[in-house]
Short mmCIF file of C-alpha atoms in Angstrom, two decimals:
data_model
loop_
_atom_site.label_atom_id
_atom_site.label_comp_id
_atom_site.label_asym_id
_atom_site.label_seq_id
_atom_site.Cartn_x
_atom_site.Cartn_y
_atom_site.Cartn_z
CA UNK S 1 69.61 -62.64 -20.05
CA UNK S 2 67.55 -65.70 -19.08
CA UNK S 3 65.14 -65.27 -16.17
CA UNK S 4 65.49 -67.51 -13.11
CA UNK S 5 62.74 -70.17 -13.09
CA UNK S 6 59.95 -69.35 -10.67
CA UNK S 7 59.56 -71.57 -7.61
CA UNK S 8 55.98 -72.79 -7.81
CA UNK S 9 56.06 -74.02 -4.16
CA UNK S 10 56.28 -70.46 -2.85
CA UNK S 11 53.47 -67.95 -3.28
CA UNK S 12 53.90 -64.41 -1.99
CA UNK S 13 56.55 -65.60 0.48
CA UNK S 14 54.48 -68.51 1.84
CA UNK S 15 55.07 -72.21 1.41
CA UNK S 16 52.45 -73.86 -0.77
CA UNK S 17 51.14 -77.17 0.58
CA UNK S 18 51.10 -79.68 -2.18
CA UNK S 19 49.16 -82.88 -2.50
CA UNK S 20 52.27 -84.91 -1.83
CA UNK S 21 52.83 -83.02 1.43
CA UNK S 22 49.28 -83.77 2.53
CA UNK S 23 49.63 -87.42 1.62
CA UNK S 24 52.89 -87.65 3.56
CA UNK S 25 51.19 -86.16 6.62
CA UNK S 26 48.28 -88.55 6.43
CA UNK S 27 50.65 -91.44 5.94
CA UNK S 28 52.58 -90.40 9.08
CA UNK S 29 49.34 -90.19 11.08
CA UNK S 30 48.22 -93.56 9.78
CA UNK S 31 51.63 -95.06 10.67
CA UNK S 32 51.32 -93.57 14.18
CA UNK S 33 47.84 -95.05 14.60
CA UNK S 34 49.05 -98.45 13.40
CA UNK S 35 52.26 -98.29 15.48
CA UNK S 36 51.27 -98.48 19.18
CA UNK S 37 54.89 -98.25 20.38
CA UNK S 38 55.40 -94.87 18.74
CA UNK S 39 52.01 -93.72 19.96
CA UNK S 40 52.73 -94.69 23.58
CA UNK S 41 56.12 -93.02 23.37
CA UNK S 42 54.61 -89.79 22.15
CA UNK S 43 51.96 -89.91 24.89
CA UNK S 44 54.67 -90.57 27.51
CA UNK S 45 56.71 -87.61 26.31
CA UNK S 46 53.64 -85.41 26.60
CA UNK S 47 52.88 -86.59 30.15
CA UNK S 48 56.50 -86.02 31.25
CA UNK S 49 56.45 -82.53 29.80
CA UNK S 50 53.21 -81.69 31.62
CA UNK S 51 54.62 -83.01 34.93
CA UNK S 52 57.80 -80.97 34.58
CA UNK S 53 55.82 -77.82 33.91
CA UNK S 54 53.65 -78.57 36.95
CA UNK S 55 56.66 -79.11 39.21
CA UNK S 56 58.27 -75.86 38.11
CA UNK S 57 55.02 -73.98 38.72
CA UNK S 58 54.60 -75.57 42.17
CA UNK S 59 58.19 -74.71 43.13
CA UNK S 60 57.64 -71.09 42.16
CA UNK S 61 54.42 -70.92 44.21
CA UNK S 62 56.09 -72.46 47.29
CA UNK S 63 59.12 -70.16 47.01
CA UNK S 64 56.87 -67.10 46.83
CA UNK S 65 54.86 -68.33 49.83
CA UNK S 66 58.04 -68.77 51.90
CA UNK S 67 59.30 -65.33 50.92
CA UNK S 68 55.95 -63.77 51.90
CA UNK S 69 55.91 -65.61 55.23
CA UNK S 70 52.84 -67.66 54.36
CA UNK S 71 54.83 -70.87 54.84
CA UNK S 72 57.23 -71.15 57.79
CA UNK S 73 59.98 -73.75 57.77
CA UNK S 74 60.57 -75.27 61.23
CA UNK S 75 64.09 -74.62 62.52
CA UNK S 76 66.40 -76.75 64.64
CA UNK S 77 66.35 -74.24 67.51
CA UNK S 78 65.79 -76.09 70.74
CA UNK S 79 63.42 -75.04 73.47
CA UNK S 80 65.21 -73.11 76.18
CA UNK S 81 62.96 -74.72 78.78
CA UNK S 82 63.80 -78.24 77.57
CA UNK S 83 67.51 -77.50 77.32
CA UNK S 84 67.89 -75.78 80.67
CA UNK S 85 70.53 -77.27 82.96
CA UNK S 86 70.85 -74.33 85.34
CA UNK S 87 69.23 -74.92 88.78
CA UNK S 88 66.29 -72.64 89.46
CA UNK S 89 66.35 -72.93 93.27
CA UNK S 90 67.23 -69.95 95.46
CA UNK S 91 70.02 -70.33 98.01
CA UNK S 92 71.15 -68.51 101.11
CA UNK S 93 74.76 -67.38 101.43
CA UNK S 94 76.56 -70.28 103.13
CA UNK S 95 79.29 -69.47 105.69
CA UNK S 96 82.64 -69.96 103.85
CA UNK S 97 84.16 -71.90 106.77
CA UNK S 98 81.76 -74.79 105.97
CA UNK S 99 82.72 -75.04 102.28
CA UNK S 100 85.36 -77.48 100.96
CA UNK S 101 86.90 -75.90 97.88
CA UNK S 102 89.36 -77.13 95.23
CA UNK S 103 91.08 -74.63 92.94
CA UNK S 104 92.42 -75.49 89.46
CA UNK S 105 94.25 -73.34 86.93
CA UNK S 106 93.55 -73.97 83.22
CA UNK S 107 95.37 -70.85 82.02
CA UNK S 108 99.01 -70.41 81.02
CA UNK S 109 99.65 -68.14 84.02
CA UNK S 110 101.92 -70.00 86.45
CA UNK S 111 100.99 -69.97 90.13
CA UNK S 112 97.46 -68.67 89.51
CA UNK S 113 95.71 -71.55 91.29
CA UNK S 114 97.86 -71.13 94.38
CA UNK S 115 97.42 -67.36 94.65
CA UNK S 116 93.61 -67.60 94.21
CA UNK S 117 93.46 -70.51 96.67
CA UNK S 118 95.27 -68.36 99.23
CA UNK S 119 92.70 -65.59 98.71
CA UNK S 120 89.83 -68.06 99.29
CA UNK S 121 91.60 -69.38 102.37
CA UNK S 122 91.88 -65.81 103.70
CA UNK S 123 88.08 -65.63 103.40
CA UNK S 124 87.88 -68.79 105.56
CA UNK S 125 87.03 -71.27 102.77
CA UNK S 126 88.44 -74.75 103.43
CA UNK S 127 90.86 -75.18 100.50
CA UNK S 128 91.75 -78.73 99.45
CA UNK S 129 93.33 -79.56 96.09
CA UNK S 130 95.29 -76.88 94.25
CA UNK S 131 96.59 -77.88 90.82
CA UNK S 132 96.64 -77.27 87.09
CA UNK S 133 94.11 -78.68 84.62
CA UNK S 134 93.00 -78.34 81.01
CA UNK S 135 89.72 -76.91 79.74
CA UNK S 136 88.37 -75.70 76.41
CA UNK S 137 85.97 -73.34 78.19
CA UNK S 138 86.47 -69.67 77.39
CA UNK S 139 85.31 -67.31 80.08
CA UNK S 140 86.17 -66.16 83.60
CA UNK S 141 85.88 -69.39 85.58
CA UNK S 142 83.89 -72.58 86.07
CA UNK S 143 82.28 -73.45 89.37
CA UNK S 144 81.49 -77.17 89.52
CA UNK S 145 79.65 -79.18 92.16
CA UNK S 146 77.20 -82.02 92.63
CA UNK S 147 73.58 -81.51 93.64
CA UNK S 148 74.59 -81.56 97.32
CA UNK S 149 77.02 -78.70 96.79
CA UNK S 150 74.78 -76.21 94.99
CA UNK S 151 74.35 -73.94 98.00
CA UNK S 152 78.12 -73.90 98.53
CA UNK S 153 78.65 -73.23 94.80
CA UNK S 154 76.29 -70.26 95.08
CA UNK S 155 78.48 -68.77 97.81
CA UNK S 156 81.62 -69.39 95.74
CA UNK S 157 80.04 -67.64 92.73
CA UNK S 158 79.26 -64.58 94.83
CA UNK S 159 83.00 -64.31 95.46
CA UNK S 160 83.73 -65.05 91.79
CA UNK S 161 81.29 -62.90 89.75
CA UNK S 162 80.93 -63.79 86.09
CA UNK S 163 81.72 -67.46 86.67
CA UNK S 164 79.58 -70.18 85.08
CA UNK S 165 78.05 -73.00 87.13
CA UNK S 166 78.12 -76.64 86.03
CA UNK S 167 76.81 -79.68 87.88
CA UNK S 168 78.55 -83.06 87.84
CA UNK S 169 77.80 -86.43 89.39
CA UNK S 170 79.64 -86.13 92.71
CA UNK S 171 77.66 -86.86 95.86
CA UNK S 172 79.64 -84.80 98.40
CA UNK S 173 79.12 -81.02 98.87
CA UNK S 174 82.61 -80.03 97.66
CA UNK S 175 83.08 -77.37 95.01
CA UNK S 176 85.70 -77.06 92.26
CA UNK S 177 86.82 -73.71 90.87
CA UNK S 178 88.49 -73.86 87.44
CA UNK S 179 90.12 -70.57 86.52
CA UNK S 180 90.00 -69.82 82.78
CA UNK S 181 91.45 -67.28 80.38
CA UNK S 182 89.35 -64.22 81.21
CA UNK S 183 89.82 -64.43 84.98
CA UNK S 184 91.16 -61.24 86.57
CA UNK S 185 90.40 -61.24 90.29
CA UNK S 186 87.93 -62.23 93.01
CA UNK S 187 85.30 -59.80 94.18
CA UNK S 188 86.34 -57.37 96.89
CA UNK S 189 85.62 -59.27 100.15
CA UNK S 190 83.88 -56.22 101.61
CA UNK S 191 81.58 -55.95 98.59
CA UNK S 192 80.49 -59.61 98.24
CA UNK S 193 76.71 -59.79 97.87
CA UNK S 194 75.41 -62.08 100.64
CA UNK S 195 71.68 -61.81 99.86
CA UNK S 196 69.80 -64.97 98.74
CA UNK S 197 69.82 -65.73 95.04
CA UNK S 198 70.29 -68.29 92.28
CA UNK S 199 73.29 -69.94 90.68
CA UNK S 200 74.62 -68.14 87.61
CA UNK S 201 74.84 -69.86 84.22
CA UNK S 202 75.74 -67.12 81.72
CA UNK S 203 76.58 -69.69 79.00
CA UNK S 204 73.19 -71.41 79.34
CA UNK S 205 72.19 -70.71 75.73
CA UNK S 206 75.31 -72.48 74.44
CA UNK S 207 74.68 -75.80 76.20
CA UNK S 208 72.93 -78.91 74.92
CA UNK S 209 69.92 -80.57 76.49
CA UNK S 210 71.60 -83.90 77.20
CA UNK S 211 74.86 -82.48 78.51
CA UNK S 212 75.83 -84.85 81.29
CA UNK S 213 79.62 -84.92 81.35
CA UNK S 214 81.86 -82.66 83.36
CA UNK S 215 83.22 -79.72 81.31
CA UNK S 216 86.72 -80.35 82.67
CA UNK S 217 88.87 -83.14 83.98
CA UNK S 218 90.85 -81.73 86.94
CA UNK S 219 94.36 -83.06 87.35
CA UNK S 220 94.70 -84.56 90.85
CA UNK S 221 97.47 -83.03 92.93
CA UNK S 222 100.65 -85.01 93.37
CA UNK S 223 100.78 -87.13 96.52
#
């Protein structure tokens, strides 16, 4: 049986470099040196590769620094002081018989505005408009006044605990009460706190700094 011819280019499992291989390599290097376009292209590829490696390394370093708390990313949380729209003044309890009050119902419960208005009237508040309105506010009630009516609004809130105060642009001291979905009842008249205090804005942290519009648009009563 004839023996398979031995491959002289392989010695002990390794490729043998021949003279022709060396000449081909030198020829390629000489062509590269004499071909500036190919040379620039190879240099450009090398630079791009180095930049990519550097970017990946930098991203890893930054990510680790953020995870370890060494780098803090500023958030969009606004300053509570800058965003505050709740008056800080302290008010005395104003006699109800000096307060002009309008009562509006934004719930689906019929007759609610009238029944609450009657309760305020029994406490000697001067009740004006009584009507329905619409509001997207979810809570117990809104108490709305202008700057001149803040003291009166404070007294109204003492009779309506849990309500949220808003200020609008009116110039008279009148106060609007807008009853909303969570409203249940007024405070017991014998238990109303009449000590000095501040207006209550329980939804303060949900407001925006430049909030200037009224949170509701009361529907004027017919006639």
